[in-house]
Short mmCIF file of N, CA and C in Angstrom, two decimals:
data_model
loop_
_atom_site.label_atom_id
_atom_site.label_comp_id
_atom_site.label_asym_id
_atom_site.label_seq_id
_atom_site.Cartn_x
_atom_site.Cartn_y
_atom_site.Cartn_z
N MET A 1 1.14 -0.64 0.11
CA MET A 1 0.01 -0.19 -0.07
C MET A 1 0.63 1.38 -0.10
N TYR A 2 0.44 2.38 -0.72
CA TYR A 2 0.98 3.33 -1.09
C TYR A 2 0.64 4.62 -0.02
N SER A 3 1.31 5.24 0.64
CA SER A 3 0.01 6.53 1.35
C SER A 3 0.86 8.08 1.23
N SER A 4 0.63 8.39 1.05
CA SER A 4 1.05 9.94 1.42
C SER A 4 0.19 11.00 1.39
N PHE A 5 0.92 12.55 2.19
CA PHE A 5 -0.26 13.47 2.40
C PHE A 5 0.06 13.88 0.90
N SER A 6 0.78 13.83 0.10
CA SER A 6 0.67 14.96 -1.24
C SER A 6 -0.17 14.37 -2.33
N PRO A 7 -1.56 15.12 -2.39
CA PRO A 7 -1.90 14.75 -3.31
C PRO A 7 -1.48 14.36 -5.17
N LEU A 8 -0.36 15.06 -5.01
CA LEU A 8 0.11 14.80 -6.60
C LEU A 8 1.27 13.94 -6.25
N VAL A 9 1.34 13.49 -5.17
CA VAL A 9 2.66 11.94 -5.33
C VAL A 9 1.24 10.77 -5.30
N LEU A 10 0.48 11.30 -5.05
CA LEU A 10 -0.36 9.89 -5.03
C LEU A 10 -1.11 9.70 -6.07
N ARG A 11 -1.13 10.99 -7.23
CA ARG A 11 -1.54 11.00 -8.77
C ARG A 11 -0.67 10.61 -8.98
N HIS A 12 0.67 10.80 -9.27
CA HIS A 12 1.99 10.25 -9.96
C HIS A 12 2.06 8.42 -9.45
N LEU A 13 2.00 8.45 -7.98
CA LEU A 13 1.73 6.78 -7.66
C LEU A 13 0.77 6.01 -8.62
N ARG A 14 -0.02 6.46 -8.82
CA ARG A 14 -1.29 5.62 -9.57
C ARG A 14 -1.06 5.90 -10.89
N GLN A 15 -0.52 6.82 -11.32
CA GLN A 15 0.20 6.35 -12.88
C GLN A 15 1.03 5.44 -13.09
N LEU A 16 1.96 5.63 -12.27
CA LEU A 16 3.03 4.54 -12.19
C LEU A 16 2.20 2.48 -11.92
N ASP A 17 1.35 3.14 -11.15
CA ASP A 17 0.98 1.69 -10.37
C ASP A 17 -0.66 1.69 -10.50
N SER A 18 -1.06 0.92 -11.38
CA SER A 18 -2.76 1.21 -10.73
C SER A 18 -3.41 0.21 -9.76
N LYS A 19 -2.50 -0.81 -9.82
CA LYS A 19 -3.00 -2.04 -8.57
C LYS A 19 -2.83 -2.24 -7.60
N THR A 20 -1.63 -0.96 -6.92
CA THR A 20 -1.54 -1.16 -5.47
C THR A 20 -2.58 -0.29 -4.53
N PRO A 21 -2.92 -0.61 -4.24
CA PRO A 21 -4.00 0.09 -2.97
C PRO A 21 -2.92 1.44 -2.47
N ILE A 22 -3.58 2.36 -2.78
CA ILE A 22 -3.19 3.69 -2.33
C ILE A 22 -4.38 4.43 -0.95
N ALA A 23 -3.74 4.15 0.24
CA ALA A 23 -4.39 5.35 1.18
C ALA A 23 -4.33 6.90 1.05
N VAL A 24 -5.19 7.85 1.65
CA VAL A 24 -4.63 9.02 1.24
C VAL A 24 -4.30 8.99 2.80
N LEU A 25 -3.30 10.15 3.01
CA LEU A 25 -3.17 10.62 4.32
C LEU A 25 -3.32 12.01 4.50
N PHE A 26 -4.30 12.71 5.21
CA PHE A 26 -5.06 13.50 5.19
C PHE A 26 -4.17 14.59 5.72
N GLU A 27 -3.82 15.68 4.77
CA GLU A 27 -3.59 17.43 5.55
C GLU A 27 -4.29 17.94 5.12
N LYS A 28 -5.00 19.00 5.65
CA LYS A 28 -6.18 19.70 5.65
C LYS A 28 -5.41 20.43 4.46
N LYS A 29 -4.47 21.18 4.43
CA LYS A 29 -3.71 22.35 3.70
C LYS A 29 -4.05 21.72 2.14
N TYR A 30 -4.00 20.97 1.84
CA TYR A 30 -4.43 20.48 0.82
C TYR A 30 -5.95 19.92 -0.12
N TYR A 31 -6.78 19.74 0.76
CA TYR A 31 -8.01 19.67 0.86
C TYR A 31 -9.01 20.16 0.95
N ASP A 32 -8.87 21.26 1.50
CA ASP A 32 -9.67 22.74 1.70
C ASP A 32 -11.11 22.07 2.54
N ALA A 33 -12.39 21.71 2.28
CA ALA A 33 -13.38 21.85 2.96
C ALA A 33 -14.04 20.21 2.12
N LYS A 34 -13.25 19.40 1.65
CA LYS A 34 -13.94 18.23 0.86
C LYS A 34 -14.02 17.10 1.68
N LEU A 35 -15.50 16.20 1.86
CA LEU A 35 -15.45 15.14 2.00
C LEU A 35 -14.34 14.07 2.21
N PRO A 36 -14.62 13.54 3.09
CA PRO A 36 -12.91 12.62 2.84
C PRO A 36 -13.65 11.38 1.54
N SER A 37 -14.62 11.26 1.46
CA SER A 37 -14.91 10.32 0.45
C SER A 37 -14.52 10.73 -0.91
N GLU A 38 -14.78 12.11 -0.99
CA GLU A 38 -14.28 12.91 -2.10
C GLU A 38 -12.73 13.01 -2.49
N ILE A 39 -12.14 12.84 -1.70
CA ILE A 39 -10.92 13.23 -1.75
C ILE A 39 -10.38 11.75 -2.23
N VAL A 40 -10.70 10.83 -1.62
CA VAL A 40 -10.04 9.20 -2.10
C VAL A 40 -10.52 8.89 -3.48
N VAL A 41 -11.96 9.31 -3.56
CA VAL A 41 -12.34 9.24 -5.04
C VAL A 41 -11.65 9.85 -6.13
N SER A 42 -11.41 10.91 -5.68
CA SER A 42 -10.68 11.68 -6.84
C SER A 42 -9.39 11.41 -7.05
N LEU A 43 -8.58 10.75 -6.41
CA LEU A 43 -7.60 10.30 -6.32
C LEU A 43 -7.38 8.82 -6.64
N LYS A 44 -8.20 8.28 -6.70
CA LYS A 44 -8.52 7.07 -7.31
C LYS A 44 -7.99 5.89 -5.87
N GLY A 45 -8.26 6.47 -4.89
CA GLY A 45 -7.54 5.50 -3.28
C GLY A 45 -8.00 4.53 -3.22
N ASN A 46 -7.96 4.07 -1.93
CA ASN A 46 -8.67 3.20 -1.36
C ASN A 46 -8.74 2.68 0.04
N ALA A 47 -8.08 4.15 0.53
CA ALA A 47 -8.83 3.97 1.84
C ALA A 47 -8.03 5.52 2.47
N PHE A 48 -8.39 5.88 3.97
CA PHE A 48 -8.19 7.11 4.02
C PHE A 48 -7.35 6.94 5.59
N ASN A 49 -6.40 7.61 5.70
CA ASN A 49 -5.62 7.87 7.28
C ASN A 49 -6.22 9.18 7.53
N CYS A 50 -5.87 9.25 8.77
CA CYS A 50 -5.88 10.36 9.48
C CYS A 50 -5.58 10.67 10.80
N SER A 51 -5.58 11.54 11.46
CA SER A 51 -5.16 11.76 12.97
C SER A 51 -5.97 11.59 13.54
N ARG A 52 -5.71 11.34 14.96
CA ARG A 52 -6.96 10.75 15.95
C ARG A 52 -8.09 12.72 16.02
N ARG A 53 -7.22 13.51 16.15
CA ARG A 53 -8.22 14.95 16.16
C ARG A 53 -8.67 15.18 14.86
N GLU A 54 -8.27 14.85 14.24
CA GLU A 54 -9.53 15.54 12.77
C GLU A 54 -10.23 14.17 12.76
N LEU A 55 -10.30 13.06 12.52
CA LEU A 55 -11.65 12.17 12.50
C LEU A 55 -12.78 12.61 13.32
N ASN A 56 -13.82 12.54 12.63
CA ASN A 56 -15.20 12.89 13.29
C ASN A 56 -16.22 12.35 12.80
N ARG A 57 -17.36 12.44 13.56
CA ARG A 57 -18.75 11.68 13.31
C ARG A 57 -18.99 11.65 12.09
N THR A 58 -18.90 12.36 11.18
CA THR A 58 -19.14 13.07 9.84
C THR A 58 -18.54 12.55 8.61
N TRP A 59 -17.02 12.46 9.27
CA TRP A 59 -16.28 11.89 8.35
C TRP A 59 -16.21 10.33 8.23
N LEU A 60 -16.40 9.81 9.71
CA LEU A 60 -16.36 8.08 9.96
C LEU A 60 -17.91 8.06 8.92
N ALA A 61 -19.05 8.48 9.36
CA ALA A 61 -20.32 8.00 8.38
C ALA A 61 -20.16 8.28 6.92
N ASP A 62 -19.42 9.15 6.47
CA ASP A 62 -19.18 9.29 5.03
C ASP A 62 -18.45 8.40 4.34
N LEU A 63 -17.50 8.13 5.17
CA LEU A 63 -16.14 6.91 4.72
C LEU A 63 -17.09 5.61 4.61
N LYS A 64 -17.76 5.45 6.04
CA LYS A 64 -18.47 3.97 6.15
C LYS A 64 -19.71 4.06 4.84
N GLN A 65 -20.33 5.12 4.22
CA GLN A 65 -21.18 4.95 3.69
C GLN A 65 -20.82 4.24 2.35
N HIS A 66 -19.54 5.03 1.71
CA HIS A 66 -19.17 5.00 0.65
C HIS A 66 -17.53 3.43 0.23
N GLY A 67 -18.18 2.75 1.94
CA GLY A 67 -17.29 1.43 1.92
C GLY A 67 -15.92 1.65 1.74
N ILE A 68 -15.16 3.21 2.51
CA ILE A 68 -13.77 3.07 2.08
C ILE A 68 -13.38 2.80 3.65
N PRO A 69 -12.20 1.85 3.81
CA PRO A 69 -11.75 1.94 5.10
C PRO A 69 -10.63 3.31 5.88
N VAL A 70 -11.13 3.53 6.85
CA VAL A 70 -10.37 4.77 7.80
C VAL A 70 -9.38 3.95 8.45
N ASN A 71 -8.09 4.90 8.61
CA ASN A 71 -7.50 4.45 9.82
C ASN A 71 -6.92 5.62 10.65
N VAL A 72 -6.39 5.55 11.60
CA VAL A 72 -6.49 6.54 12.46
C VAL A 72 -5.40 6.37 13.08
N TYR A 73 -4.29 7.86 13.13
CA TYR A 73 -3.05 7.71 14.03
C TYR A 73 -3.05 8.67 15.03
N THR A 74 -2.13 8.65 15.94
CA THR A 74 -1.60 7.84 16.59
C THR A 74 -2.00 7.83 17.46
N VAL A 75 -2.47 6.62 18.20
CA VAL A 75 -3.64 6.46 19.07
C VAL A 75 -2.39 5.58 19.94
N ASN A 76 -2.24 5.71 20.87
CA ASN A 76 -1.06 5.37 22.41
C ASN A 76 -1.71 4.83 23.49
N ASP A 77 -3.38 5.25 23.91
CA ASP A 77 -3.65 4.98 25.32
C ASP A 77 -4.89 4.24 24.88
N GLU A 78 -5.16 3.48 26.20
CA GLU A 78 -6.34 2.30 25.91
C GLU A 78 -7.53 2.78 25.80
N LYS A 79 -8.16 3.70 26.71
CA LYS A 79 -8.99 4.76 25.74
C LYS A 79 -9.43 4.77 25.03
N SER A 80 -8.59 5.75 24.15
CA SER A 80 -8.90 6.07 22.64
C SER A 80 -8.85 5.03 21.84
N MET A 81 -8.00 4.07 22.33
CA MET A 81 -8.07 3.07 21.53
C MET A 81 -9.66 2.29 20.83
N LYS A 82 -10.34 2.14 22.81
CA LYS A 82 -11.31 1.34 22.83
C LYS A 82 -12.84 2.37 22.06
N ARG A 83 -12.36 3.38 21.90
CA ARG A 83 -13.50 4.77 21.35
C ARG A 83 -13.34 4.21 20.43
N PHE A 84 -11.98 4.27 19.48
CA PHE A 84 -12.15 4.37 17.45
C PHE A 84 -12.88 2.84 17.89
N TYR A 85 -12.06 2.25 18.40
CA TYR A 85 -12.61 0.52 18.00
C TYR A 85 -14.06 0.57 18.27
N ALA A 86 -14.52 0.74 18.88
CA ALA A 86 -15.97 1.11 18.88
C ALA A 86 -16.76 1.94 17.81
N GLN A 87 -16.48 3.39 17.56
CA GLN A 87 -16.69 4.04 16.49
C GLN A 87 -16.58 3.11 14.95
N GLY A 88 -15.81 2.12 14.76
CA GLY A 88 -15.89 1.35 13.53
C GLY A 88 -14.77 1.79 12.61
N VAL A 89 -13.43 2.80 13.52
CA VAL A 89 -12.60 2.55 12.32
C VAL A 89 -12.07 1.09 11.80
N ASP A 90 -11.24 0.99 11.00
CA ASP A 90 -10.40 -0.31 10.29
C ASP A 90 -9.01 -0.36 10.66
N GLY A 91 -8.30 0.74 11.48
CA GLY A 91 -7.37 0.64 11.30
C GLY A 91 -6.43 1.48 12.55
N ILE A 92 -5.67 1.08 13.69
CA ILE A 92 -5.17 1.81 14.16
C ILE A 92 -3.53 2.46 14.28
N PHE A 93 -3.07 3.11 14.23
CA PHE A 93 -1.35 3.27 13.95
C PHE A 93 -1.01 3.58 15.77
N THR A 94 -0.07 3.00 15.92
CA THR A 94 -0.07 2.96 17.30
C THR A 94 1.53 2.82 17.89
N ASN A 95 2.45 3.76 18.87
CA ASN A 95 3.31 3.58 19.36
C ASN A 95 3.71 2.38 20.54
N ARG A 96 2.77 1.91 20.71
CA ARG A 96 2.28 0.91 22.00
C ARG A 96 1.15 -0.14 21.30
N PRO A 97 1.96 -0.95 20.48
CA PRO A 97 1.07 -1.93 20.07
C PRO A 97 1.28 -3.27 21.01
N ASP A 98 1.60 -2.87 22.17
CA ASP A 98 1.49 -3.71 23.74
C ASP A 98 -0.02 -3.66 24.02
N ILE A 99 -0.11 -2.32 23.87
CA ILE A 99 -1.71 -1.80 24.26
C ILE A 99 -2.64 -1.98 23.63
N LEU A 100 -2.67 -1.83 22.37
CA LEU A 100 -3.68 -2.10 21.58
C LEU A 100 -3.97 -3.85 21.57
N ARG A 101 -2.82 -4.57 21.50
CA ARG A 101 -3.12 -6.00 21.50
C ARG A 101 -3.94 -6.38 22.49
N LYS A 102 -3.63 -5.46 23.73
CA LYS A 102 -4.67 -6.06 24.91
C LYS A 102 -5.63 -5.89 24.96
N VAL A 103 -5.73 -4.57 24.18
CA VAL A 103 -7.50 -3.91 24.42
C VAL A 103 -7.71 -4.97 23.27
N LEU A 104 -7.31 -5.45 21.74
CA LEU A 104 -8.04 -6.26 20.97
C LEU A 104 -8.29 -7.66 22.11
N ASP A 105 -7.60 -8.48 22.55
CA ASP A 105 -7.70 -9.38 23.21
C ASP A 105 -8.55 -9.11 24.12
N ASP A 106 -8.85 -8.23 24.60
CA ASP A 106 -10.15 -8.17 25.82
C ASP A 106 -11.54 -8.21 25.14
N LEU A 107 -10.88 -7.46 23.81
CA LEU A 107 -12.72 -7.34 22.73
C LEU A 107 -12.87 -8.39 22.43
N GLN A 108 -11.55 -9.76 21.99
CA GLN A 108 -11.71 -11.11 21.50
C GLN A 108 -12.18 -10.38 20.38
N GLN A 109 -11.90 -9.72 19.37
CA GLN A 109 -12.21 -9.32 18.34
C GLN A 109 -10.85 -8.90 17.34
N GLY A 110 -10.76 -8.70 16.09
CA GLY A 110 -9.44 -8.75 15.27
C GLY A 110 -9.81 -7.56 14.71
N LEU A 111 -8.34 -6.55 14.67
CA LEU A 111 -8.38 -4.90 14.28
C LEU A 111 -7.05 -4.95 13.82
N LYS A 112 -6.86 -4.39 12.39
CA LYS A 112 -5.56 -4.57 12.05
C LYS A 112 -4.74 -3.67 13.11
N ILE A 113 -3.22 -4.08 13.36
CA ILE A 113 -2.83 -3.15 13.94
C ILE A 113 -1.22 -2.63 13.07
N VAL A 114 -0.99 -1.39 13.59
CA VAL A 114 -0.05 -0.92 12.42
C VAL A 114 1.02 0.09 13.35
N ALA A 115 1.98 -0.56 13.88
CA ALA A 115 2.62 -0.41 14.58
C ALA A 115 4.04 0.92 14.44
N GLY A 116 4.12 1.43 15.26
CA GLY A 116 5.34 2.20 14.72
C GLY A 116 6.17 2.29 15.71
N ASN A 117 7.10 2.85 15.63
CA ASN A 117 8.85 2.69 16.42
C ASN A 117 8.76 3.57 17.97
N GLU A 118 8.60 1.87 19.00
CA GLU A 118 9.01 2.52 19.91
C GLU A 118 10.09 3.42 20.69
N LYS A 119 10.13 4.74 21.41
CA LYS A 119 11.32 5.01 21.51
C LYS A 119 11.44 5.27 22.81
#
């Protein structure tokens, strides 16, 4: 999977490779007030990644309505992990995979783990 903040990079990647999935990495300065689904579709993407502070109910509903996976970063505390899981995100980026693993074990369900470097 390719992912980038830059729509120019994502368009170029799509031209080079029409098959590998693309996840739009959201940055406000590039996309104005568009809905996430509009952004993903316009870039021929497959998923939407955004920060935990940016994700809201409107965006989540929009993405779910259009069948677009949504991944949220960077979530390092148990309470927030449980909240995002309950809201229906498809993936969580974290620097604390140990905590996420515990949360998932407690919930007895699967969710993608995207682990960052622990420092």
